[in-house]
PDB file of C-alpha atoms in Angstrom:
ATOM      1  CA  THR A   1      -1.713  10.014   5.732  1.00  0.00           C
ATOM      2  CA  GLU A   2      -1.194   6.806   7.498  1.00  0.00           C
ATOM      3  CA  ALA A   3      -0.966   5.421  11.023  1.00  0.00           C
ATOM      4  CA  HIS A   4       2.151   4.107  12.725  1.00  0.00           C
ATOM      5  CA  MET A   5       3.211   0.717  13.913  1.00  0.00           C
ATOM      6  CA  THR A   6       2.375  -0.916  17.203  1.00  0.00           C
ATOM      7  CA  ASP A   7       3.789   0.582  20.362  1.00  0.00           C
ATOM      8  CA  GLN A   8       7.050  -1.366  20.513  1.00  0.00           C
ATOM      9  CA  GLY A   9       9.961   0.460  18.989  1.00  0.00           C
ATOM     10  CA  GLN A  10       7.868   3.367  17.805  1.00  0.00           C
ATOM     11  CA  SER A  11       9.481   6.769  17.355  1.00  0.00           C
ATOM     12  CA  ALA A  12       9.371   8.733  20.588  1.00  0.00           C
ATOM     13  CA  VAL A  13       7.174  11.823  20.380  1.00  0.00           C
ATOM     14  CA  THR A  14       7.023  14.250  23.282  1.00  0.00           C
ATOM     15  CA  GLU A  15       3.632  14.274  24.968  1.00  0.00           C
ATOM     16  CA  GLN A  16       1.856  17.537  24.225  1.00  0.00           C
ATOM     17  CA  PRO A  17      -0.209  19.334  26.903  1.00  0.00           C
ATOM     18  CA  PRO A  18      -3.993  19.252  26.480  1.00  0.00           C
ATOM     19  CA  GLY A  19      -5.730  22.063  24.632  1.00  0.00           C
ATOM     20  CA  GLN A  20      -9.236  23.411  25.259  1.00  0.00           C
ATOM     21  CA  PHE A  21     -12.145  21.176  24.300  1.00  0.00           C
ATOM     22  CA  LEU A  22     -15.326  22.554  22.783  1.00  0.00           C
ATOM     23  CA  PRO A  23     -17.820  21.894  25.605  1.00  0.00           C
ATOM     24  CA  GLY A  24     -19.240  18.369  25.573  1.00  0.00           C
ATOM     25  CA  SER A  25     -17.138  17.328  22.562  1.00  0.00           C
ATOM     26  CA  GLN A  26     -13.902  15.545  21.633  1.00  0.00           C
ATOM     27  CA  ILE A  27     -12.818  18.536  19.529  1.00  0.00           C
ATOM     28  CA  GLU A  28      -9.541  19.770  21.014  1.00  0.00           C
ATOM     29  CA  ILE A  29      -8.588  23.357  20.186  1.00  0.00           C
ATOM     30  CA  ILE A  30      -4.807  23.709  20.271  1.00  0.00           C
ATOM     31  CA  ARG A  31      -4.580  27.234  18.829  1.00  0.00           C
ATOM     32  CA  PRO A  32      -7.740  29.163  19.768  1.00  0.00           C
ATOM     33  CA  GLU A  33      -6.300  32.359  18.248  1.00  0.00           C
ATOM     34  CA  ILE A  34      -6.736  31.147  14.650  1.00  0.00           C
ATOM     35  CA  GLU A  35      -8.783  33.352  12.332  1.00  0.00           C
ATOM     36  CA  ARG A  36     -12.110  31.648  11.697  1.00  0.00           C
ATOM     37  CA  GLY A  37     -15.049  32.224   9.348  1.00  0.00           C
ATOM     38  CA  ARG A  38     -13.156  32.747   6.068  1.00  0.00           C
ATOM     39  CA  ILE A  39     -12.797  29.184   4.709  1.00  0.00           C
ATOM     40  CA  ARG A  40     -13.215  28.803   0.924  1.00  0.00           C
ATOM     41  CA  HIS A  41     -11.185  25.685   0.090  1.00  0.00           C
ATOM     42  CA  ALA A  42     -10.408  22.464   1.958  1.00  0.00           C
ATOM     43  CA  LEU A  43      -7.566  20.019   1.376  1.00  0.00           C
ATOM     44  CA  PHE A  44      -7.823  16.411   2.561  1.00  0.00           C
ATOM     45  CA  ASP A  45      -5.156  13.764   2.896  1.00  0.00           C
ATOM     46  CA  PHE A  46      -6.442  10.335   1.837  1.00  0.00           C
ATOM     47  CA  ASP A  47      -4.953   7.304   3.635  1.00  0.00           C
ATOM     48  CA  GLY A  48      -5.725   7.381   7.343  1.00  0.00           C
ATOM     49  CA  THR A  49      -7.669  10.639   7.025  1.00  0.00           C
ATOM     50  CA  ILE A  50     -10.549   9.414   4.829  1.00  0.00           C
ATOM     51  CA  SER A  51      -9.591   5.933   3.634  1.00  0.00           C
ATOM     52  CA  LEU A  52      -8.812   2.914   5.826  1.00  0.00           C
ATOM     53  CA  ILE A  53      -8.242   0.622   2.832  1.00  0.00           C
ATOM     54  CA  ARG A  54      -4.483   0.645   3.489  1.00  0.00           C
ATOM     55  CA  GLN A  55      -4.752   0.326   7.258  1.00  0.00           C
ATOM     56  CA  GLY A  56      -1.853  -1.861   8.399  1.00  0.00           C
ATOM     57  CA  TRP A  57       0.474  -0.817   5.550  1.00  0.00           C
ATOM     58  CA  GLN A  58       3.405  -0.506   7.990  1.00  0.00           C
ATOM     59  CA  ASP A  59       3.095  -4.224   8.812  1.00  0.00           C
ATOM     60  CA  VAL A  60       4.048  -4.789   5.160  1.00  0.00           C
ATOM     61  CA  MET A  61       6.675  -2.078   4.654  1.00  0.00           C
ATOM     62  CA  VAL A  62       8.706  -2.480   7.841  1.00  0.00           C
ATOM     63  CA  PRO A  63       9.336  -6.279   7.669  1.00  0.00           C
ATOM     64  CA  MET A  64      10.231  -5.975   3.971  1.00  0.00           C
ATOM     65  CA  MET A  65      12.832  -3.325   4.772  1.00  0.00           C
ATOM     66  CA  VAL A  66      14.191  -5.237   7.769  1.00  0.00           C
ATOM     67  CA  ASP A  67      14.627  -8.330   5.561  1.00  0.00           C
ATOM     68  CA  LEU A  68      16.556  -6.305   2.981  1.00  0.00           C
ATOM     69  CA  LEU A  69      18.833  -4.773   5.618  1.00  0.00           C
ATOM     70  CA  ALA A  70      19.441  -8.197   7.209  1.00  0.00           C
ATOM     71  CA  GLU A  71      20.475  -9.507   3.775  1.00  0.00           C
ATOM     72  CA  THR A  72      23.414  -7.059   3.764  1.00  0.00           C
ATOM     73  CA  GLY A  73      25.186  -9.342   6.261  1.00  0.00           C
ATOM     74  CA  THR A  74      25.081  -6.771   9.047  1.00  0.00           C
ATOM     75  CA  ASP A  75      25.608  -8.116  12.580  1.00  0.00           C
ATOM     76  CA  GLU A  76      22.777  -5.902  13.902  1.00  0.00           C
ATOM     77  CA  SER A  77      19.899  -7.828  15.478  1.00  0.00           C
ATOM     78  CA  ARG A  78      16.480  -7.911  13.842  1.00  0.00           C
ATOM     79  CA  ASP A  79      15.110  -5.854  16.767  1.00  0.00           C
ATOM     80  CA  ALA A  80      17.788  -3.191  16.221  1.00  0.00           C
ATOM     81  CA  LEU A  81      17.063  -3.051  12.491  1.00  0.00           C
ATOM     82  CA  THR A  82      13.330  -2.843  13.166  1.00  0.00           C
ATOM     83  CA  ALA A  83      13.838   0.176  15.467  1.00  0.00           C
ATOM     84  CA  ILE A  84      15.932   1.915  12.774  1.00  0.00           C
ATOM     85  CA  VAL A  85      13.369   1.225  10.056  1.00  0.00           C
ATOM     86  CA  ARG A  86      10.382   2.274  12.155  1.00  0.00           C
ATOM     87  CA  GLU A  87      12.067   5.569  12.983  1.00  0.00           C
ATOM     88  CA  PHE A  88      12.515   6.650   9.382  1.00  0.00           C
ATOM     89  CA  VAL A  89       9.228   5.149   8.152  1.00  0.00           C
ATOM     90  CA  ASP A  90       7.367   7.151  10.812  1.00  0.00           C
ATOM     91  CA  ARG A  91       9.389  10.295  10.137  1.00  0.00           C
ATOM     92  CA  LEU A  92       8.686  10.198   6.406  1.00  0.00           C
ATOM     93  CA  THR A  93       5.014   9.172   6.641  1.00  0.00           C
ATOM     94  CA  GLY A  94       2.860  11.536   4.591  1.00  0.00           C
ATOM     95  CA  LYS A  95       5.523  12.192   1.974  1.00  0.00           C
ATOM     96  CA  GLN A  96       5.465  10.129  -1.206  1.00  0.00           C
ATOM     97  CA  THR A  97       6.327   6.484  -0.559  1.00  0.00           C
ATOM     98  CA  ILE A  98       9.488   6.846  -2.652  1.00  0.00           C
ATOM     99  CA  TYR A  99      11.157   8.898   0.105  1.00  0.00           C
ATOM    100  CA  GLN A 100      10.974   5.939   2.474  1.00  0.00           C
ATOM    101  CA  MET A 101      12.564   3.820  -0.255  1.00  0.00           C
ATOM    102  CA  ILE A 102      15.323   6.386  -0.848  1.00  0.00           C
ATOM    103  CA  GLU A 103      16.153   6.168   2.866  1.00  0.00           C
ATOM    104  CA  LEU A 104      16.090   2.351   2.641  1.00  0.00           C
ATOM    105  CA  ALA A 105      18.577   2.466  -0.251  1.00  0.00           C
ATOM    106  CA  ASP A 106      20.818   4.793   1.782  1.00  0.00           C
ATOM    107  CA  GLN A 107      20.677   2.403   4.743  1.00  0.00           C
ATOM    108  CA  ILE A 108      21.624  -0.561   2.519  1.00  0.00           C
ATOM    109  CA  ARG A 109      24.514   1.413   1.015  1.00  0.00           C
ATOM    110  CA  ALA A 110      25.710   2.392   4.505  1.00  0.00           C
ATOM    111  CA  ARG A 111      26.069  -1.346   5.234  1.00  0.00           C
ATOM    112  CA  GLY A 112      28.436  -1.842   2.320  1.00  0.00           C
ATOM    113  CA  VAL A 113      26.019  -3.186  -0.304  1.00  0.00           C
ATOM    114  CA  GLU A 114      25.054  -1.423  -3.532  1.00  0.00           C
ATOM    115  CA  PRO A 115      21.244  -1.046  -3.431  1.00  0.00           C
ATOM    116  CA  LEU A 116      18.724  -1.268  -6.247  1.00  0.00           C
ATOM    117  CA  GLU A 117      17.067   1.914  -7.464  1.00  0.00           C
ATOM    118  CA  PRO A 118      14.539   3.188  -4.856  1.00  0.00           C
ATOM    119  CA  LEU A 119      11.770   2.793  -7.457  1.00  0.00           C
ATOM    120  CA  ALA A 120      12.443  -0.973  -7.556  1.00  0.00           C
ATOM    121  CA  TYR A 121      11.919  -1.196  -3.799  1.00  0.00           C
ATOM    122  CA  LYS A 122       8.737   0.879  -4.077  1.00  0.00           C
ATOM    123  CA  HIS A 123       7.290  -1.470  -6.691  1.00  0.00           C
ATOM    124  CA  ARG A 124       8.209  -4.510  -4.571  1.00  0.00           C
ATOM    125  CA  TYR A 125       6.457  -2.941  -1.554  1.00  0.00           C
ATOM    126  CA  LEU A 126       3.342  -2.084  -3.590  1.00  0.00           C
ATOM    127  CA  GLU A 127       3.098  -5.681  -4.825  1.00  0.00           C
ATOM    128  CA  LEU A 128       3.312  -6.988  -1.244  1.00  0.00           C
ATOM    129  CA  LEU A 129       0.781  -4.421  -0.015  1.00  0.00           C
ATOM    130  CA  TRP A 130      -1.642  -5.269  -2.822  1.00  0.00           C
ATOM    131  CA  GLU A 131      -1.626  -8.901  -1.642  1.00  0.00           C
ATOM    132  CA  GLN A 132      -2.867  -7.615   1.739  1.00  0.00           C
ATOM    133  CA  ILE A 133      -5.486  -5.131   0.562  1.00  0.00           C
ATOM    134  CA  GLU A 134      -6.746  -6.463  -2.791  1.00  0.00           C
ATOM    135  CA  HIS A 135      -9.752  -8.145  -1.131  1.00  0.00           C
ATOM    136  CA  ARG A 136     -10.783  -4.800   0.381  1.00  0.00           C
ATOM    137  CA  VAL A 137     -10.763  -2.981  -2.955  1.00  0.00           C
ATOM    138  CA  THR A 138     -12.476  -5.801  -4.865  1.00  0.00           C
ATOM    139  CA  GLY A 139     -15.024  -6.176  -2.041  1.00  0.00           C
ATOM    140  CA  LEU A 140     -15.880  -2.477  -2.201  1.00  0.00           C
ATOM    141  CA  LYS A 141     -16.277  -2.624  -5.981  1.00  0.00           C
ATOM    142  CA  ALA A 142     -18.406  -5.781  -5.808  1.00  0.00           C
ATOM    143  CA  GLY A 143     -20.604  -4.344  -3.068  1.00  0.00           C
ATOM    144  CA  THR A 144     -19.724  -7.114  -0.584  1.00  0.00           C
ATOM    145  CA  ILE A 145     -17.933  -4.597   1.673  1.00  0.00           C
ATOM    146  CA  ALA A 146     -19.795  -1.417   2.615  1.00  0.00           C
ATOM    147  CA  PRO A 147     -17.795   1.815   2.148  1.00  0.00           C
ATOM    148  CA  GLU A 148     -18.569   2.689   5.788  1.00  0.00           C
ATOM    149  CA  GLN A 149     -16.375  -0.246   6.881  1.00  0.00           C
ATOM    150  CA  MET A 150     -13.334   1.158   5.036  1.00  0.00           C
ATOM    151  CA  ILE A 151     -13.704   4.864   5.744  1.00  0.00           C
ATOM    152  CA  VAL A 152     -12.891   7.109   8.706  1.00  0.00           C
ATOM    153  CA  PRO A 153     -16.289   7.630  10.401  1.00  0.00           C
ATOM    154  CA  GLY A 154     -18.078  10.832   9.391  1.00  0.00           C
ATOM    155  CA  SER A 155     -16.061  11.327   6.164  1.00  0.00           C
ATOM    156  CA  PHE A 156     -19.101  11.348   3.851  1.00  0.00           C
ATOM    157  CA  GLU A 157     -20.942  13.682   6.202  1.00  0.00           C
ATOM    158  CA  ILE A 158     -18.179  16.300   6.494  1.00  0.00           C
ATOM    159  CA  LEU A 159     -17.614  16.295   2.725  1.00  0.00           C
ATOM    160  CA  GLU A 160     -21.356  16.813   2.183  1.00  0.00           C
ATOM    161  CA  ASN A 161     -21.442  19.530   4.866  1.00  0.00           C
ATOM    162  CA  LEU A 162     -18.538  21.384   3.229  1.00  0.00           C
ATOM    163  CA  ARG A 163     -20.135  21.088  -0.209  1.00  0.00           C
ATOM    164  CA  GLU A 164     -23.386  22.568   1.110  1.00  0.00           C
ATOM    165  CA  ARG A 165     -21.362  25.520   2.435  1.00  0.00           C
ATOM    166  CA  GLY A 166     -19.825  26.113  -0.993  1.00  0.00           C
ATOM    167  CA  VAL A 167     -16.345  24.995   0.043  1.00  0.00           C
ATOM    168  CA  LYS A 168     -14.292  23.423  -2.760  1.00  0.00           C
ATOM    169  CA  CYS A 169     -12.483  20.264  -1.645  1.00  0.00           C
ATOM    170  CA  TYR A 170      -9.276  18.678  -2.931  1.00  0.00           C
ATOM    171  CA  LEU A 171      -7.548  15.389  -2.199  1.00  0.00           C
ATOM    172  CA  ALA A 172      -3.740  15.128  -1.987  1.00  0.00           C
ATOM    173  CA  SER A 173      -1.999  11.867  -1.177  1.00  0.00           C
ATOM    174  CA  GLY A 174       1.510  10.462  -0.904  1.00  0.00           C
ATOM    175  CA  THR A 175       0.133   7.234  -2.428  1.00  0.00           C
ATOM    176  CA  ASP A 176       0.545   6.783  -6.190  1.00  0.00           C
ATOM    177  CA  GLN A 177      -2.026   8.615  -8.319  1.00  0.00           C
ATOM    178  CA  PRO A 178      -3.599   5.545 -10.037  1.00  0.00           C
ATOM    179  CA  TYR A 179      -4.208   3.860  -6.659  1.00  0.00           C
ATOM    180  CA  VAL A 180      -5.680   7.008  -5.118  1.00  0.00           C
ATOM    181  CA  LEU A 181      -8.077   7.468  -8.040  1.00  0.00           C
ATOM    182  CA  ASP A 182      -9.082   3.795  -7.954  1.00  0.00           C
ATOM    183  CA  GLU A 183      -9.570   3.620  -4.184  1.00  0.00           C
ATOM    184  CA  ALA A 184     -11.428   6.952  -3.961  1.00  0.00           C
ATOM    185  CA  GLU A 185     -13.793   5.655  -6.651  1.00  0.00           C
ATOM    186  CA  ALA A 186     -14.235   2.345  -4.806  1.00  0.00           C
ATOM    187  CA  LEU A 187     -15.127   4.247  -1.612  1.00  0.00           C
ATOM    188  CA  GLY A 188     -17.534   6.535  -3.468  1.00  0.00           C
ATOM    189  CA  VAL A 189     -15.892   9.853  -2.550  1.00  0.00           C
ATOM    190  CA  THR A 190     -14.560  10.969  -5.960  1.00  0.00           C
ATOM    191  CA  GLY A 191     -17.484  13.284  -6.677  1.00  0.00           C
ATOM    192  CA  TYR A 192     -16.768  15.447  -3.632  1.00  0.00           C
ATOM    193  CA  PHE A 193     -13.397  16.655  -4.927  1.00  0.00           C
ATOM    194  CA  GLU A 194     -12.493  19.330  -7.468  1.00  0.00           C
ATOM    195  CA  GLY A 195      -9.118  17.674  -7.907  1.00  0.00           C
ATOM    196  CA  ILE A 196      -7.382  14.480  -6.761  1.00  0.00           C
ATOM    197  CA  TYR A 197      -3.593  14.482  -6.621  1.00  0.00           C
ATOM    198  CA  GLY A 198      -1.294  11.547  -5.916  1.00  0.00           C
ATOM    199  CA  ALA A 199       2.363  10.614  -6.174  1.00  0.00           C
ATOM    200  CA  LEU A 200       4.072   9.970  -9.495  1.00  0.00           C
ATOM    201  CA  ASP A 201       7.032   7.724 -10.313  1.00  0.00           C
ATOM    202  CA  ASP A 202       8.733  10.998 -11.266  1.00  0.00           C
ATOM    203  CA  TYR A 203       8.418  11.943  -7.617  1.00  0.00           C
ATOM    204  CA  GLU A 204       9.865  15.440  -8.014  1.00  0.00           C
ATOM    205  CA  SER A 205       6.867  16.372 -10.185  1.00  0.00           C
ATOM    206  CA  PHE A 206       4.400  16.329  -7.285  1.00  0.00           C
ATOM    207  CA  SER A 207       4.339  16.762  -3.548  1.00  0.00           C
ATOM    208  CA  LYS A 208       1.583  17.763  -1.141  1.00  0.00           C
ATOM    209  CA  ALA A 209       3.385  21.078  -0.666  1.00  0.00           C
ATOM    210  CA  MET A 210       3.257  21.644  -4.447  1.00  0.00           C
ATOM    211  CA  GLY A 211      -0.452  20.747  -4.471  1.00  0.00           C
ATOM    212  CA  ILE A 212      -1.164  23.219  -1.676  1.00  0.00           C
ATOM    213  CA  GLU A 213       0.835  25.946  -3.440  1.00  0.00           C
ATOM    214  CA  MET A 214      -1.065  25.290  -6.676  1.00  0.00           C
ATOM    215  CA  ILE A 215      -4.488  25.505  -4.989  1.00  0.00           C
ATOM    216  CA  ILE A 216      -3.501  28.724  -3.215  1.00  0.00           C
ATOM    217  CA  ARG A 217      -2.098  30.279  -6.405  1.00  0.00           C
ATOM    218  CA  GLU A 218      -4.966  29.270  -8.707  1.00  0.00           C
ATOM    219  CA  HIS A 219      -7.665  30.489  -6.347  1.00  0.00           C
ATOM    220  CA  ASP A 220      -5.818  33.462  -4.847  1.00  0.00           C
ATOM    221  CA  LEU A 221      -6.253  32.102  -1.321  1.00  0.00           C
ATOM    222  CA  HIS A 222      -4.940  33.868   1.724  1.00  0.00           C
ATOM    223  CA  GLY A 223      -4.112  32.139   5.008  1.00  0.00           C
ATOM    224  CA  SER A 224      -7.217  30.999   6.819  1.00  0.00           C
ATOM    225  CA  GLU A 225      -9.245  30.702   3.598  1.00  0.00           C
ATOM    226  CA  LEU A 226      -7.586  27.275   3.363  1.00  0.00           C
ATOM    227  CA  LEU A 227      -8.650  24.439   5.670  1.00  0.00           C
ATOM    228  CA  GLY A 228      -6.570  21.247   5.759  1.00  0.00           C
ATOM    229  CA  PHE A 229      -7.314  17.803   7.212  1.00  0.00           C
ATOM    230  CA  GLY A 230      -4.677  15.131   7.706  1.00  0.00           C
ATOM    231  CA  ASP A 231      -3.271  12.420   9.953  1.00  0.00           C
ATOM    232  CA  GLY A 232       0.341  12.837   8.815  1.00  0.00           C
ATOM    233  CA  TYR A 233       3.034  15.322   9.769  1.00  0.00           C
ATOM    234  CA  VAL A 234       3.650  16.544   6.218  1.00  0.00           C
ATOM    235  CA  GLU A 235       0.213  17.814   5.188  1.00  0.00           C
ATOM    236  CA  ILE A 236      -0.404  19.447   8.582  1.00  0.00           C
ATOM    237  CA  GLN A 237       2.957  21.207   8.407  1.00  0.00           C
ATOM    238  CA  ASN A 238       2.342  22.300   4.783  1.00  0.00           C
ATOM    239  CA  VAL A 239      -1.056  23.832   5.580  1.00  0.00           C
ATOM    240  CA  ALA A 240       0.187  25.506   8.781  1.00  0.00           C
ATOM    241  CA  GLU A 241       3.214  26.973   6.987  1.00  0.00           C
ATOM    242  CA  VAL A 242       1.020  28.894   4.545  1.00  0.00           C
ATOM    243  CA  GLY A 243      -1.190  30.237   7.351  1.00  0.00           C
ATOM    244  CA  GLY A 244      -4.074  27.835   6.750  1.00  0.00           C
ATOM    245  CA  ILE A 245      -6.143  26.116   9.436  1.00  0.00           C
ATOM    246  CA  ALA A 246      -4.718  22.618   9.951  1.00  0.00           C
ATOM    247  CA  VAL A 247      -6.997  20.013  11.558  1.00  0.00           C
ATOM    248  CA  GLY A 248      -5.186  16.911  12.772  1.00  0.00           C
ATOM    249  CA  VAL A 249      -7.267  13.735  12.370  1.00  0.00           C
ATOM    250  CA  ALA A 250      -5.752  11.496  15.065  1.00  0.00           C
ATOM    251  CA  THR A 251      -7.939   8.425  14.507  1.00  0.00           C
ATOM    252  CA  ASP A 252      -7.174   5.127  16.179  1.00  0.00           C
ATOM    253  CA  GLU A 253      -7.431   3.254  12.874  1.00  0.00           C
ATOM    254  CA  GLU A 254      -7.865  -0.234  14.305  1.00  0.00           C
ATOM    255  CA  ARG A 255     -10.842   0.766  16.474  1.00  0.00           C
ATOM    256  CA  ARG A 256     -12.112   3.377  13.975  1.00  0.00           C
ATOM    257  CA  GLU A 257     -12.813   5.745  16.853  1.00  0.00           C
ATOM    258  CA  GLY A 258     -11.063   7.617  19.619  1.00  0.00           C
ATOM    259  CA  ILE A 259      -7.673   9.302  19.706  1.00  0.00           C
ATOM    260  CA  ASP A 260      -4.347   7.700  18.854  1.00  0.00           C
ATOM    261  CA  ALA A 261      -2.069   9.490  21.357  1.00  0.00           C
ATOM    262  CA  TRP A 262       1.060   9.076  19.224  1.00  0.00           C
ATOM    263  CA  LYS A 263      -0.648  10.657  16.221  1.00  0.00           C
ATOM    264  CA  ARG A 264      -2.070  13.474  18.342  1.00  0.00           C
ATOM    265  CA  ASN A 265       1.309  14.479  19.772  1.00  0.00           C
ATOM    266  CA  ARG A 266       2.979  14.358  16.365  1.00  0.00           C
ATOM    267  CA  LEU A 267       0.239  16.398  14.666  1.00  0.00           C
ATOM    268  CA  ILE A 268       0.418  19.125  17.327  1.00  0.00           C
ATOM    269  CA  VAL A 269       4.194  19.356  16.824  1.00  0.00           C
ATOM    270  CA  ALA A 270       3.559  19.630  13.056  1.00  0.00           C
ATOM    271  CA  GLY A 271       1.348  22.684  13.607  1.00  0.00           C
ATOM    272  CA  ALA A 272      -2.246  21.434  14.002  1.00  0.00           C
ATOM    273  CA  SER A 273      -4.672  24.099  15.211  1.00  0.00           C
ATOM    274  CA  VAL A 274      -7.342  21.533  16.087  1.00  0.00           C
ATOM    275  CA  ILE A 275      -7.264  17.796  16.901  1.00  0.00           C
ATOM    276  CA  ILE A 276     -10.228  15.504  16.270  1.00  0.00           C
ATOM    277  CA  PRO A 277     -10.598  11.708  16.661  1.00  0.00           C
ATOM    278  CA  GLU A 278     -12.619  11.299  13.420  1.00  0.00           C
ATOM    279  CA  PHE A 279     -15.402  13.278  11.721  1.00  0.00           C
ATOM    280  CA  ARG A 280     -18.371  12.164  13.829  1.00  0.00           C
ATOM    281  CA  GLU A 281     -18.681  15.693  15.283  1.00  0.00           C
ATOM    282  CA  HIS A 282     -18.300  17.336  11.863  1.00  0.00           C
ATOM    283  CA  ASP A 283     -21.274  19.660  12.296  1.00  0.00           C
ATOM    284  CA  ARG A 284     -20.026  21.026  15.614  1.00  0.00           C
ATOM    285  CA  LEU A 285     -16.491  21.394  14.230  1.00  0.00           C
ATOM    286  CA  LEU A 286     -17.603  23.297  11.119  1.00  0.00           C
ATOM    287  CA  ARG A 287     -19.955  25.549  13.074  1.00  0.00           C
ATOM    288  CA  TRP A 288     -16.952  26.552  15.202  1.00  0.00           C
ATOM    289  CA  LEU A 289     -14.604  26.936  12.216  1.00  0.00           C
ATOM    290  CA  PHE A 290     -17.167  29.060  10.358  1.00  0.00           C
ATOM    291  CA  GLU A 291     -17.661  31.158  13.501  1.00  0.00           C
ATOM    292  CA  GLU A 292     -21.287  30.182  13.876  1.00  0.00           C
ATOM    293  CA  GLU A 293     -20.656  29.459  17.544  1.00  0.00           C
ATOM    294  CA  ALA A 294     -18.122  30.819  20.040  1.00  0.00           C
TER     295      ALA A 294
END
């Protein structure tokens, strides 16, 4: 769903051994034993997997949370608080934003102060984030920013490729539903998806896991008929748990190319069968997944 912070204080993730690369490509096969050639439906995460509109969101969330914890009167240093916040923000990335705010409220309470409702913190964060990203959304809508500048490279091409193969695509995000719909429209990707699902204020009403279960149930999918793409732990784990093929998109979001090593390690631990840097090699990837090449 989203990237992580800068290297300082970031959650430690054990380095994972290299897999096998498709010859002459950056497509890393972690689980070559997966059943290929049966894909009917594909599930995409949004932020960090397709959209880069919210790139840098952690630089808004983490300082806000550190400020709130410092206001409790704790004698912990700002560096210590930052390490605590980064750990749980990273751990909960990919789930609905509210879960990070629930943890924040718990941390405030643990320091002897009665917190606000988590929803209040979520709305405060969204206001701060909007100040950072509003120009991106308005620029896309006005045509002064090209969608290609705000999208993970190759996203349009892989969505088109999947559509031509008759694969039905869905979008599931931990970001609130109205924002997902608005930003997908601004990027010009709405038409590729049969359904777009985002978080609700009533957060127990939707999760990515629920979305995956619904798609599987409604379309009577079995295991490797489901293909999932994501850059967050949650969606990769959800797809892998139901026997689907989980492709970890480990994009270095700032450079818009190449592998982010922290993301890669975390996605492999979550259950990714394949790791890719972005979608530039979409044709090669899909030919392999559809068993059109060995």
